[in-house]
Amino acid sequence: MKILGIEFAPFNIPLERRLQTAAVLYWTLQFLAEGFGGLFFMIYLLFTKYYYIPLLYLPWYVYDYKTPYQNGRWSDWARRMKVWKYLSAYFPVRLVKTVDLDPKRNYIFGCHPHGVMCAGAFCNFATDATNFSEVFPGIRPLLMILNGQFLFPLHREYFLLSGARGCSKDSLEWALSKMGTGNAPVVVIGGAIEALEAHPGTFTLKLQQRKGFVKTSLKFGVPLVPVISFGENDIFSQVANPAGSWLRWFQDRLVRVLGFSTPMFSGRGVFNYTIGILPFRRPITTVVGKPIEVERSAAPSQEQIDDLHQQYVEALRELFDTNKDKYGHGIKEMIIE
């Protein structure tokens, strides 16, 4: 039913789909508002009779500050919550394995593209909604996210249970050297700036100058694994922001100041299919490629870094070309900047 150009959802939607929509609403609000919501809530409590709660929480916050960059905090219960199954089924999100991974080794997953909200990376690597633990037995995916996520009280405690870690050089090196084997830190290489390229029907990556993960791979002799989430850029619309436009100029500067991007996106609503902040129901297929073997070099030269980076780019292109017809929804070209 359409009213004034807005297509509304029918009343006789199956309960399963209602639950999926509720799950994606929960996840979207968590992504957009939980951080600042937790911060403002704790500040509010300071001016109530419950002022002692944030005062008691503060010593723990200080004591636990380094946890996101060291051993982290992993909870199988939190990763297997039913809500994540509904979230994954909403799109749906699918995990595809190309080769087995050895649980006696560590790996670095390079995940592309970022998209607006990293839905594929979250469902596959911060939860067990797509049965990662069965697809890759003995491997622990450790999603690397913006360090700023762990500055927010309460929100940080919740996110830590997923196994997520702060995205920094020290955090990555800790995961590869002090947490045993079977670890797979997942780095969304393009970062915040790549979210500004997340337009439906496109596949533009910010990778050409991103070489820190390559250097770390060489330093520890850890294989690099290219990962592509086909459909990630299709779940939201975004206001046109071509390079050189005033909007892109403004967004680029906000990234430098804030550390995160501000894509002007839109999706569907809870009760309509036309406008809102929820992602569209469009499939996301995450394909985990073949590991690139790396020879350890404690102090890699720039030549070694550039050479391995080129190998990674070529492996990523091969993974894209091999799977684009099956999962790419008509996208034929991957642009690397």
XYZ file of C-alpha atoms in Angstrom:
337
model
C 0.000 0.000 0.000
C 1.386 3.383 -1.033
C 0.459 6.724 0.522
C 2.098 9.920 -0.767
C 4.795 7.837 -2.422
C 5.636 5.867 0.718
C 5.178 2.107 0.464
C 3.905 0.723 3.763
C 4.381 -2.845 4.963
C 1.248 -5.024 4.947
C -0.352 -6.072 8.239
C -0.075 -9.802 7.577
C 3.716 -10.034 7.779
C 4.839 -13.416 9.232
C 6.075 -13.294 12.836
C 9.533 -14.482 11.767
C 10.004 -11.438 9.564
C 8.677 -9.142 12.299
C 11.319 -10.530 14.640
C 14.001 -9.995 12.007
C 12.938 -6.363 11.625
C 12.982 -5.918 15.406
C 16.501 -7.366 15.520
C 17.791 -5.021 12.826
C 16.137 -2.063 14.592
C 17.932 -3.039 17.807
C 21.274 -3.364 15.989
C 20.847 -0.069 14.123
C 20.022 1.877 17.279
C 22.918 0.172 19.039
C 25.272 1.244 16.249
C 24.004 4.826 16.070
C 23.064 5.695 19.639
C 24.230 3.219 22.290
C 27.648 4.818 22.769
C 26.486 8.358 23.449
C 23.352 7.004 25.110
C 25.437 5.176 27.721
C 27.604 8.244 28.263
C 24.653 10.607 28.748
C 22.919 8.091 31.014
C 25.926 7.905 33.341
C 26.175 11.705 33.408
C 22.452 11.917 34.180
C 22.845 9.494 37.103
C 25.388 11.842 38.673
C 22.539 14.287 39.320
C 20.156 11.750 40.832
C 20.073 9.720 44.019
C 21.882 7.000 42.065
C 24.988 9.161 41.663
C 27.079 6.428 43.283
C 26.660 4.102 40.271
C 28.896 6.103 37.872
C 31.252 6.858 40.777
C 31.646 3.134 41.440
C 31.943 2.399 37.722
C 34.775 4.906 37.194
C 37.518 2.908 39.016
C 36.575 -0.172 36.972
C 36.674 1.868 33.754
C 40.195 3.081 34.562
C 41.392 -0.359 35.683
C 39.946 -2.080 32.590
C 40.966 0.597 30.095
C 43.602 -1.514 28.282
C 41.466 -4.652 27.912
C 40.245 -3.802 24.366
C 43.872 -3.618 23.229
C 45.182 -6.681 25.049
C 43.368 -9.941 25.801
C 39.905 -8.523 25.219
C 36.840 -10.267 26.577
C 35.105 -13.123 24.739
C 31.671 -14.557 25.531
C 30.241 -17.467 23.544
C 26.871 -16.724 25.134
C 26.852 -13.130 23.900
C 28.018 -14.114 20.416
C 25.260 -16.746 20.124
C 22.344 -14.653 21.293
C 19.178 -15.379 19.302
C 18.857 -11.741 18.263
C 21.930 -12.121 16.041
C 20.363 -15.056 14.196
C 17.361 -12.860 13.414
C 19.663 -10.003 12.370
C 21.627 -12.237 10.008
C 18.453 -13.763 8.539
C 17.018 -10.292 7.837
C 19.330 -9.541 4.899
C 20.301 -12.475 4.861
C 24.041 -12.636 5.591
C 25.894 -15.707 4.362
C 29.454 -16.910 5.077
C 31.338 -18.742 2.302
C 34.573 -20.680 2.886
C 37.012 -21.285 0.037
C 39.694 -23.228 1.979
C 40.182 -24.647 5.469
C 42.225 -22.684 8.011
C 44.680 -24.297 10.434
C 43.712 -23.611 14.088
C 47.388 -24.019 15.045
C 48.208 -20.803 13.208
C 47.159 -17.161 13.391
C 45.828 -15.120 10.465
C 45.017 -11.528 9.569
C 41.677 -11.145 7.778
C 41.464 -8.084 5.528
C 37.749 -7.333 5.143
C 36.262 -5.264 2.289
C 34.293 -3.067 1.827
C 33.474 -1.083 4.965
C 29.953 -0.150 3.877
C 27.921 2.225 6.024
C 27.633 0.004 9.124
C 29.829 -3.066 8.453
C 26.814 -5.385 8.601
C 28.632 -8.316 7.004
C 31.688 -7.999 9.225
C 29.544 -7.676 12.352
C 27.283 -10.659 11.664
C 30.104 -12.953 10.567
C 32.897 -11.991 12.945
C 31.399 -10.285 16.032
C 28.661 -12.906 16.402
C 28.239 -16.582 15.572
C 25.030 -15.944 13.635
C 26.474 -17.459 10.433
C 28.059 -20.384 12.314
C 31.649 -19.187 11.948
C 32.731 -21.558 14.731
C 31.495 -24.517 12.673
C 32.711 -23.280 9.306
C 36.201 -22.526 10.668
C 36.597 -24.739 13.767
C 39.297 -23.618 16.176
C 39.573 -20.103 14.701
C 38.552 -17.066 16.773
C 37.586 -14.003 14.684
C 38.538 -10.786 16.489
C 36.803 -7.850 14.823
C 38.992 -4.724 15.015
C 36.879 -1.579 15.449
C 37.393 2.131 16.066
C 39.186 2.742 19.353
C 36.613 5.411 20.149
C 33.944 2.713 20.576
C 35.683 1.655 23.779
C 35.654 5.129 25.296
C 31.901 5.013 25.919
C 30.864 3.628 29.325
C 28.545 0.589 29.322
C 28.723 0.339 25.519
C 32.340 -0.821 25.774
C 31.425 -3.634 28.185
C 28.766 -4.910 25.822
C 30.919 -4.731 22.706
C 33.870 -6.437 24.383
C 31.801 -9.596 24.867
C 31.755 -10.085 21.098
C 35.529 -10.495 21.042
C 35.934 -7.131 19.320
C 39.177 -5.214 19.837
C 40.472 -1.702 19.320
C 41.978 -1.209 15.884
C 45.560 -0.218 16.576
C 49.054 -1.494 15.842
C 49.599 -2.535 19.475
C 46.252 -4.329 19.662
C 46.922 -6.257 16.451
C 50.407 -7.260 17.563
C 49.118 -8.382 20.967
C 46.532 -10.662 19.342
C 49.188 -12.252 17.140
C 51.899 -12.699 19.756
C 50.365 -13.048 23.231
C 47.068 -14.887 22.790
C 48.244 -18.235 21.489
C 47.133 -19.646 18.137
C 43.851 -19.863 16.280
C 43.322 -16.093 16.320
C 42.149 -14.156 13.272
C 42.063 -10.383 13.820
C 39.623 -8.937 11.274
C 40.726 -5.545 9.951
C 38.249 -3.545 7.863
C 41.070 -2.053 5.826
C 39.247 0.888 4.226
C 38.228 2.325 7.569
C 35.883 5.217 8.186
C 36.747 7.097 4.998
C 35.619 4.125 2.880
C 32.093 4.410 4.278
C 31.761 7.565 2.184
C 32.169 5.388 -0.933
C 29.354 3.001 0.056
C 26.897 3.618 -2.769
C 24.662 0.837 -4.128
C 25.993 -0.794 -7.266
C 29.598 0.309 -6.631
C 32.702 -1.342 -5.173
C 35.338 1.298 -4.404
C 38.038 0.462 -1.852
C 40.513 2.666 -0.001
C 43.495 0.312 -0.053
C 46.360 1.672 -2.124
C 48.013 3.505 0.791
C 46.871 1.126 3.565
C 49.964 -0.947 4.350
C 50.188 -1.132 8.144
C 48.472 -4.530 8.255
C 50.956 -5.802 5.656
C 53.924 -4.689 7.744
C 52.508 -6.444 10.824
C 51.926 -9.592 8.781
C 55.586 -9.617 7.748
C 56.807 -8.877 11.251
C 55.067 -11.960 12.669
C 55.025 -14.178 9.565
C 51.231 -14.365 9.694
C 49.259 -15.199 6.520
C 46.973 -12.552 5.067
C 43.433 -13.623 4.187
C 41.415 -11.439 1.773
C 37.697 -11.248 2.617
C 34.951 -9.677 0.505
C 31.379 -8.962 1.619
C 29.401 -8.775 -1.602
C 26.253 -6.674 -1.199
C 27.581 -4.627 1.732
C 27.248 -1.361 -0.178
C 23.700 -2.129 -1.324
C 21.856 -2.085 2.015
C 21.681 1.720 2.287
C 21.258 4.612 -0.127
C 23.610 7.552 0.297
C 23.431 11.160 -0.838
C 25.717 11.720 -3.816
C 29.084 12.992 -2.556
C 31.560 12.840 -5.460
C 35.147 13.927 -4.923
C 35.367 17.699 -5.189
C 31.808 18.361 -4.003
C 31.211 20.611 -1.003
C 29.595 17.706 0.879
C 32.610 15.450 0.374
C 34.935 18.279 1.386
C 32.976 18.691 4.621
C 32.798 14.924 5.286
C 36.534 14.452 4.727
C 37.328 17.133 7.268
C 34.950 15.654 9.808
C 36.795 12.343 9.475
C 40.072 14.076 10.300
C 38.568 15.845 13.317
C 36.273 13.141 14.728
C 38.001 9.958 13.599
C 34.781 8.571 12.140
C 32.816 9.368 8.982
C 29.348 10.833 8.572
C 27.736 9.327 5.471
C 24.376 10.889 4.634
C 22.509 7.605 4.297
C 18.923 6.430 4.241
C 17.139 3.102 4.169
C 13.692 1.847 5.071
C 11.523 2.255 8.144
C 10.050 -0.202 10.622
C 6.611 -0.077 8.987
C 7.497 1.133 5.493
C 9.870 0.179 2.706
C 10.670 3.653 1.414
C 12.366 5.852 4.012
C 14.030 5.416 7.385
C 17.284 4.447 9.088
C 17.005 0.665 8.815
C 18.984 -1.152 6.113
C 17.153 -2.617 3.151
C 16.608 -6.383 2.956
C 19.356 -7.169 0.483
C 21.654 -10.209 0.656
C 25.241 -9.959 1.877
C 27.611 -12.805 1.027
C 30.978 -12.782 2.781
C 33.610 -14.846 0.974
C 36.761 -15.761 2.911
C 39.632 -16.248 0.474
C 42.790 -18.305 0.422
C 45.593 -17.294 2.837
C 48.663 -15.606 1.372
C 51.721 -17.224 2.911
C 54.169 -14.744 4.427
C 57.832 -15.197 5.294
C 58.665 -13.669 8.651
C 60.857 -10.578 8.740
C 61.390 -8.874 12.096
C 62.244 -5.567 10.392
C 60.632 -5.618 6.942
C 61.957 -3.251 4.310
C 59.717 -0.945 2.298
C 60.354 -3.146 -0.728
C 59.079 -6.215 1.147
C 56.008 -4.302 2.335
C 55.210 -3.032 -1.159
C 55.707 -6.484 -2.680
C 53.387 -8.209 -0.202
C 50.832 -5.423 -0.548
C 50.806 -5.988 -4.301
C 50.325 -9.720 -3.759
C 47.392 -8.947 -1.478
C 45.791 -6.602 -4.027
C 46.152 -9.239 -6.745
C 44.655 -11.946 -4.498
C 41.771 -9.616 -3.629
C 41.093 -8.913 -7.310
C 41.153 -12.629 -8.071
C 38.691 -13.299 -5.232
C 36.410 -10.548 -6.553
C 36.578 -11.715 -10.180
C 35.974 -15.344 -9.225
C 32.841 -14.572 -7.208
C 31.355 -11.391 -8.685
C 29.022 -13.151 -11.121
C 27.636 -15.362 -8.361
C 27.345 -12.889 -5.491
C 28.079 -9.419 -6.931
C 24.505 -8.412 -7.879
C 25.635 -7.124 -11.244
C 28.774 -5.281 -10.082
C 31.562 -6.016 -12.564
C 34.384 -3.758 -11.444
C 36.333 -3.247 -8.226
C 38.036 0.147 -7.972
C 41.053 0.426 -5.661
C 42.191 3.902 -4.639
